Amino acid sequence: MIEISEAKLSLVKEIAGVEFSQPYGALWGVKGFKSEFENKFAHILTALKDGKVIGFISVRAVADTAELLNLAVLPVQTKKGAASKLLDAMFNRLKNLGVKTVTLEVNETNLPAVNLYKKFGFKVIGKRGKFYNGVQDALLMKADL
Ligand SMILES: CC(C)(COP(=O)(O)OP(=O)(O)OC[C@H]1O[C@@H](n2cnc3c(N)ncnc32)[C@H](O)[C@@H]1OP(=O)(O)O)[C@@H](O)C(=O)NCCC(=O)NCCS
């Protein structure tokens, strides 16, 4: 069973391990996650299976807006609903905080993520041309909560 819970600093290496296991990650690494844990606007949740971190989501919320900055699930655990559970839990938390809109940037070639976000109500509101490696476009997406 997949369990969603508040991310713990003690699990930062596992969290960074999930990030590195996937392409398209933000590549914060242990150092980046540690500094995110200290950011007062940050909300980080983990998906655990048998006590092991199999996914995470990291968002920053300020007033009534939030930005989804990082999300990944271990390759062997994908397509089992972990990211959906993470997004559900994060959306609930953000709604309780009074957040009204969530934005994000995603590589337009990253179809699993683009499909996931569309399923959660995100709509494309813009594009940044050749944003990734000077080649692929970034889609700017926004969801109303
Ligand atoms: C994107 C990612 C987080 C999805 O995680 P997941 O746990 O497999 O997602 P879920 O099982 O909850 O799937 C939910 C929806 O996402 C979409 N999706 C997930 N994997 C997909 C795939 N391989 N191909 C197409 N759509 C996919 C589908 O719409 C799916 O709904 P469905 O099951 O009804 O078809 C995961 O593939 C990942 O870690 N990718 C690399 C990191 C990344 O891209 N992060 C986002 C950066 S912006």
mmCIF file of C-alpha atoms and ligand atoms in Angstrom:
data_model
loop_
_atom_site.group_PDB
_atom_site.id
_atom_site.type_symbol
_atom_site.label_atom_id
_atom_site.label_comp_id
_atom_site.label_asym_id
_atom_site.label_seq_id
_atom_site.Cartn_x
_atom_site.Cartn_y
_atom_site.Cartn_z
ATOM 1 C CA MET A 1 0.000 0.000 0.000
ATOM 2 C CA ILE A 2 1.163 3.507 -0.804
ATOM 3 C CA GLU A 3 1.153 5.921 2.107
ATOM 4 C CA ILE A 4 1.514 9.695 1.719
ATOM 5 C CA SER A 5 3.172 11.603 4.525
ATOM 6 C CA GLU A 6 5.078 14.743 5.396
ATOM 7 C CA ALA A 7 8.657 14.427 4.118
ATOM 8 C CA LYS A 8 11.258 13.902 6.816
ATOM 9 C CA LEU A 9 14.714 15.434 6.692
ATOM 10 C CA SER A 10 16.085 12.075 7.885
ATOM 11 C CA LEU A 11 14.918 10.578 4.546
ATOM 12 C CA VAL A 12 16.597 13.222 2.385
ATOM 13 C CA LYS A 13 19.037 10.753 0.783
ATOM 14 C CA GLU A 14 16.207 8.431 -0.226
ATOM 15 C CA ILE A 15 14.245 11.382 -1.609
ATOM 16 C CA ALA A 16 17.233 12.566 -3.644
ATOM 17 C CA GLY A 17 17.734 8.948 -4.775
ATOM 18 C CA VAL A 18 14.221 8.906 -6.241
ATOM 19 C CA GLU A 19 14.925 12.214 -7.987
ATOM 20 C CA PHE A 20 18.148 10.861 -9.564
ATOM 21 C CA SER A 21 16.425 7.628 -10.627
ATOM 22 C CA GLN A 22 14.339 9.518 -13.187
ATOM 23 C CA PRO A 23 15.073 11.662 -16.217
ATOM 24 C CA TYR A 24 13.407 15.085 -16.274
ATOM 25 C CA GLY A 25 14.102 15.613 -12.561
ATOM 26 C CA ALA A 26 14.970 19.040 -11.225
ATOM 27 C CA LEU A 27 18.286 17.564 -9.997
ATOM 28 C CA TRP A 28 18.367 19.307 -6.632
ATOM 29 C CA GLY A 29 20.328 16.486 -5.034
ATOM 30 C CA VAL A 30 20.726 16.054 -1.277
ATOM 31 C CA LYS A 31 22.054 19.598 -0.907
ATOM 32 C CA GLY A 32 19.145 21.136 -2.805
ATOM 33 C CA PHE A 33 16.549 19.165 -0.844
ATOM 34 C CA LYS A 34 18.183 20.090 2.458
ATOM 35 C CA SER A 35 17.932 23.759 1.598
ATOM 36 C CA GLU A 36 14.308 23.273 0.458
ATOM 37 C CA PHE A 37 13.494 21.731 3.859
ATOM 38 C CA GLU A 38 14.621 25.037 5.364
ATOM 39 C CA ASN A 39 12.488 27.172 3.056
ATOM 40 C CA LYS A 40 9.466 28.411 4.992
ATOM 41 C CA PHE A 41 7.311 28.412 1.861
ATOM 42 C CA ALA A 42 8.128 24.779 0.988
ATOM 43 C CA HIS A 43 5.762 21.819 1.275
ATOM 44 C CA ILE A 44 7.311 18.405 0.650
ATOM 45 C CA LEU A 45 5.383 15.138 0.781
ATOM 46 C CA THR A 46 6.661 11.603 0.294
ATOM 47 C CA ALA A 47 5.003 8.437 -0.985
ATOM 48 C CA LEU A 48 6.124 5.440 1.075
ATOM 49 C CA LYS A 49 5.750 1.765 0.321
ATOM 50 C CA ASP A 50 6.857 -0.766 2.936
ATOM 51 C CA GLY A 51 8.586 2.122 4.710
ATOM 52 C CA LYS A 52 10.694 3.061 1.675
ATOM 53 C CA VAL A 53 10.447 6.336 -0.244
ATOM 54 C CA ILE A 54 9.079 5.620 -3.724
ATOM 55 C CA GLY A 55 8.066 9.182 -4.633
ATOM 56 C CA PHE A 56 7.925 12.788 -3.553
ATOM 57 C CA ILE A 57 6.353 16.119 -4.446
ATOM 58 C CA SER A 58 7.726 19.544 -3.628
ATOM 59 C CA VAL A 59 5.749 22.763 -3.869
ATOM 60 C CA ARG A 60 6.234 26.339 -2.714
ATOM 61 C CA ALA A 61 3.157 28.260 -1.627
ATOM 62 C CA VAL A 62 2.997 32.001 -1.067
ATOM 63 C CA ALA A 63 -0.338 33.659 -0.235
ATOM 64 C CA ASP A 64 -2.945 32.239 -2.635
ATOM 65 C CA THR A 65 -0.545 30.918 -5.283
ATOM 66 C CA ALA A 66 1.707 27.882 -5.386
ATOM 67 C CA GLU A 67 4.365 26.525 -7.715
ATOM 68 C CA LEU A 68 4.978 22.825 -8.214
ATOM 69 C CA LEU A 69 8.774 22.557 -8.390
ATOM 70 C CA ASN A 70 9.663 18.898 -8.255
ATOM 71 C CA LEU A 71 7.874 15.548 -8.477
ATOM 72 C CA ALA A 72 9.115 12.036 -9.189
ATOM 73 C CA VAL A 73 8.303 8.383 -8.605
ATOM 74 C CA LEU A 74 10.824 5.504 -8.743
ATOM 75 C CA PRO A 75 10.744 3.934 -12.235
ATOM 76 C CA VAL A 76 9.790 0.477 -10.902
ATOM 77 C CA GLN A 77 6.867 2.001 -9.006
ATOM 78 C CA THR A 78 5.354 4.149 -11.753
ATOM 79 C CA LYS A 79 1.874 3.649 -13.238
ATOM 80 C CA LYS A 80 0.508 2.515 -9.879
ATOM 81 C CA GLY A 81 -1.057 5.776 -8.800
ATOM 82 C CA ALA A 82 1.724 7.126 -6.549
ATOM 83 C CA ALA A 83 1.998 10.513 -8.280
ATOM 84 C CA SER A 84 -1.789 10.858 -8.283
ATOM 85 C CA LYS A 85 -1.870 10.248 -4.542
ATOM 86 C CA LEU A 86 0.900 12.778 -3.994
ATOM 87 C CA LEU A 87 -0.925 15.390 -6.079
ATOM 88 C CA ASP A 88 -4.261 14.685 -4.352
ATOM 89 C CA ALA A 89 -2.695 15.094 -0.920
ATOM 90 C CA MET A 90 -0.814 18.229 -1.946
ATOM 91 C CA PHE A 91 -3.916 19.811 -3.525
ATOM 92 C CA ASN A 92 -5.876 19.163 -0.307
ATOM 93 C CA ARG A 93 -3.170 20.749 1.777
ATOM 94 C CA LEU A 94 -2.937 23.765 -0.522
ATOM 95 C CA LYS A 95 -6.720 24.251 -0.516
ATOM 96 C CA ASN A 96 -6.667 24.246 3.284
ATOM 97 C CA LEU A 97 -3.999 26.956 3.157
ATOM 98 C CA GLY A 98 -6.210 29.101 0.927
ATOM 99 C CA VAL A 99 -4.189 28.553 -2.245
ATOM 100 C CA LYS A 100 -6.254 29.227 -5.364
ATOM 101 C CA THR A 101 -3.890 28.489 -8.244
ATOM 102 C CA VAL A 102 -0.936 26.191 -8.880
ATOM 103 C CA THR A 103 1.559 26.712 -11.699
ATOM 104 C CA LEU A 104 4.414 24.589 -13.042
ATOM 105 C CA GLU A 105 6.826 24.181 -15.928
ATOM 106 C CA VAL A 106 7.240 20.886 -17.726
ATOM 107 C CA ASN A 107 9.261 19.710 -20.692
ATOM 108 C CA GLU A 108 6.750 19.353 -23.533
ATOM 109 C CA THR A 109 8.291 15.994 -24.502
ATOM 110 C CA ASN A 110 7.646 14.575 -21.015
ATOM 111 C CA LEU A 111 4.336 12.926 -21.865
ATOM 112 C CA PRO A 112 3.794 10.988 -18.614
ATOM 113 C CA ALA A 113 4.043 14.240 -16.643
ATOM 114 C CA VAL A 114 2.060 16.339 -19.129
ATOM 115 C CA ASN A 115 -0.737 13.713 -19.130
ATOM 116 C CA LEU A 116 -0.683 13.511 -15.343
ATOM 117 C CA TYR A 117 -0.983 17.267 -14.993
ATOM 118 C CA LYS A 118 -3.801 17.472 -17.549
ATOM 119 C CA LYS A 119 -5.648 14.786 -15.608
ATOM 120 C CA PHE A 120 -5.381 17.005 -12.535
ATOM 121 C CA GLY A 121 -6.861 20.003 -14.330
ATOM 122 C CA PHE A 122 -3.691 21.811 -15.384
ATOM 123 C CA LYS A 123 -4.025 23.779 -18.611
ATOM 124 C CA VAL A 124 -1.242 25.080 -20.837
ATOM 125 C CA ILE A 125 -1.019 28.868 -20.395
ATOM 126 C CA GLY A 126 2.236 29.537 -22.202
ATOM 127 C CA LYS A 127 5.489 28.215 -23.578
ATOM 128 C CA ARG A 128 9.166 28.967 -23.061
ATOM 129 C CA GLY A 129 10.914 28.214 -26.347
ATOM 130 C CA LYS A 130 13.985 25.963 -26.296
ATOM 131 C CA PHE A 131 14.029 26.116 -22.493
ATOM 132 C CA TYR A 132 15.536 22.662 -21.914
ATOM 133 C CA ASN A 133 19.059 22.063 -23.257
ATOM 134 C CA GLY A 134 18.405 24.835 -25.765
ATOM 135 C CA VAL A 135 16.217 22.387 -27.679
ATOM 136 C CA GLN A 136 12.922 21.403 -26.046
ATOM 137 C CA ASP A 137 10.161 23.829 -25.144
ATOM 138 C CA ALA A 138 8.812 24.207 -21.617
ATOM 139 C CA LEU A 139 5.059 24.292 -21.190
ATOM 140 C CA LEU A 140 3.768 26.621 -18.496
ATOM 141 C CA MET A 141 0.705 25.054 -16.901
ATOM 142 C CA LYS A 142 -1.792 26.301 -14.379
ATOM 143 C CA ALA A 143 -4.575 24.686 -12.336
ATOM 144 C CA ASP A 144 -7.301 26.353 -10.306
ATOM 145 C CA LEU A 145 -7.990 24.614 -7.020
HETATM 146 C C1 LIG B 1 5.355 11.692 -14.207
HETATM 147 C C2 LIG B 1 5.422 10.714 -13.031
HETATM 148 C C3 LIG B 1 5.624 11.506 -11.738
HETATM 149 C C4 LIG B 1 4.081 9.935 -12.974
HETATM 150 O O1 LIG B 1 4.098 9.120 -11.823
HETATM 151 P P1 LIG B 1 3.134 7.833 -11.668
HETATM 152 O O2 LIG B 1 3.136 7.432 -10.238
HETATM 153 O O3 LIG B 1 3.513 6.818 -12.658
HETATM 154 O O4 LIG B 1 1.715 8.444 -12.075
HETATM 155 P P2 LIG B 1 0.282 7.758 -11.832
HETATM 156 O O5 LIG B 1 0.421 6.270 -11.773
HETATM 157 O O6 LIG B 1 -0.375 8.431 -10.686
HETATM 158 O O7 LIG B 1 -0.468 8.115 -13.205
HETATM 159 C C5 LIG B 1 -1.446 9.137 -13.285
HETATM 160 C C6 LIG B 1 -1.611 9.590 -14.735
HETATM 161 O O8 LIG B 1 -0.381 10.095 -15.262
HETATM 162 C C7 LIG B 1 -0.298 9.820 -16.669
HETATM 163 N N1 LIG B 1 0.826 8.919 -16.906
HETATM 164 C C8 LIG B 1 1.632 8.342 -15.975
HETATM 165 N N2 LIG B 1 2.586 7.600 -16.573
HETATM 166 C C9 LIG B 1 2.372 7.708 -17.909
HETATM 167 C C10 LIG B 1 3.038 7.183 -19.048
HETATM 168 N N3 LIG B 1 4.106 6.383 -18.938
HETATM 169 N N4 LIG B 1 2.573 7.534 -20.269
HETATM 170 C C11 LIG B 1 1.518 8.349 -20.415
HETATM 171 N N5 LIG B 1 0.835 8.886 -19.369
HETATM 172 C C12 LIG B 1 1.251 8.548 -18.131
HETATM 173 C C13 LIG B 1 -1.607 9.145 -17.022
HETATM 174 O O9 LIG B 1 -2.533 10.163 -17.378
HETATM 175 C C14 LIG B 1 -2.008 8.510 -15.699
HETATM 176 O O10 LIG B 1 -3.383 8.287 -15.599
HETATM 177 P P3 LIG B 1 -3.985 6.818 -16.020
HETATM 178 O O11 LIG B 1 -3.301 5.834 -15.133
HETATM 179 O O12 LIG B 1 -5.449 6.965 -15.758
HETATM 180 O O13 LIG B 1 -3.616 6.638 -17.453
HETATM 181 C C15 LIG B 1 6.572 9.673 -13.225
HETATM 182 O O14 LIG B 1 6.475 9.104 -14.507
HETATM 183 C C16 LIG B 1 7.966 10.280 -13.053
HETATM 184 O O15 LIG B 1 8.526 10.268 -11.957
HETATM 185 N N6 LIG B 1 8.529 10.826 -14.152
HETATM 186 C C17 LIG B 1 9.888 11.412 -14.110
HETATM 187 C C18 LIG B 1 9.951 12.680 -13.302
HETATM 188 C C19 LIG B 1 9.075 13.755 -13.894
HETATM 189 O O16 LIG B 1 8.851 13.814 -15.088
HETATM 190 N N7 LIG B 1 8.573 14.634 -13.036
HETATM 191 C C20 LIG B 1 7.770 15.758 -13.457
HETATM 192 C C21 LIG B 1 8.667 16.895 -13.805
HETATM 193 S S1 LIG B 1 7.721 18.347 -14.199
#
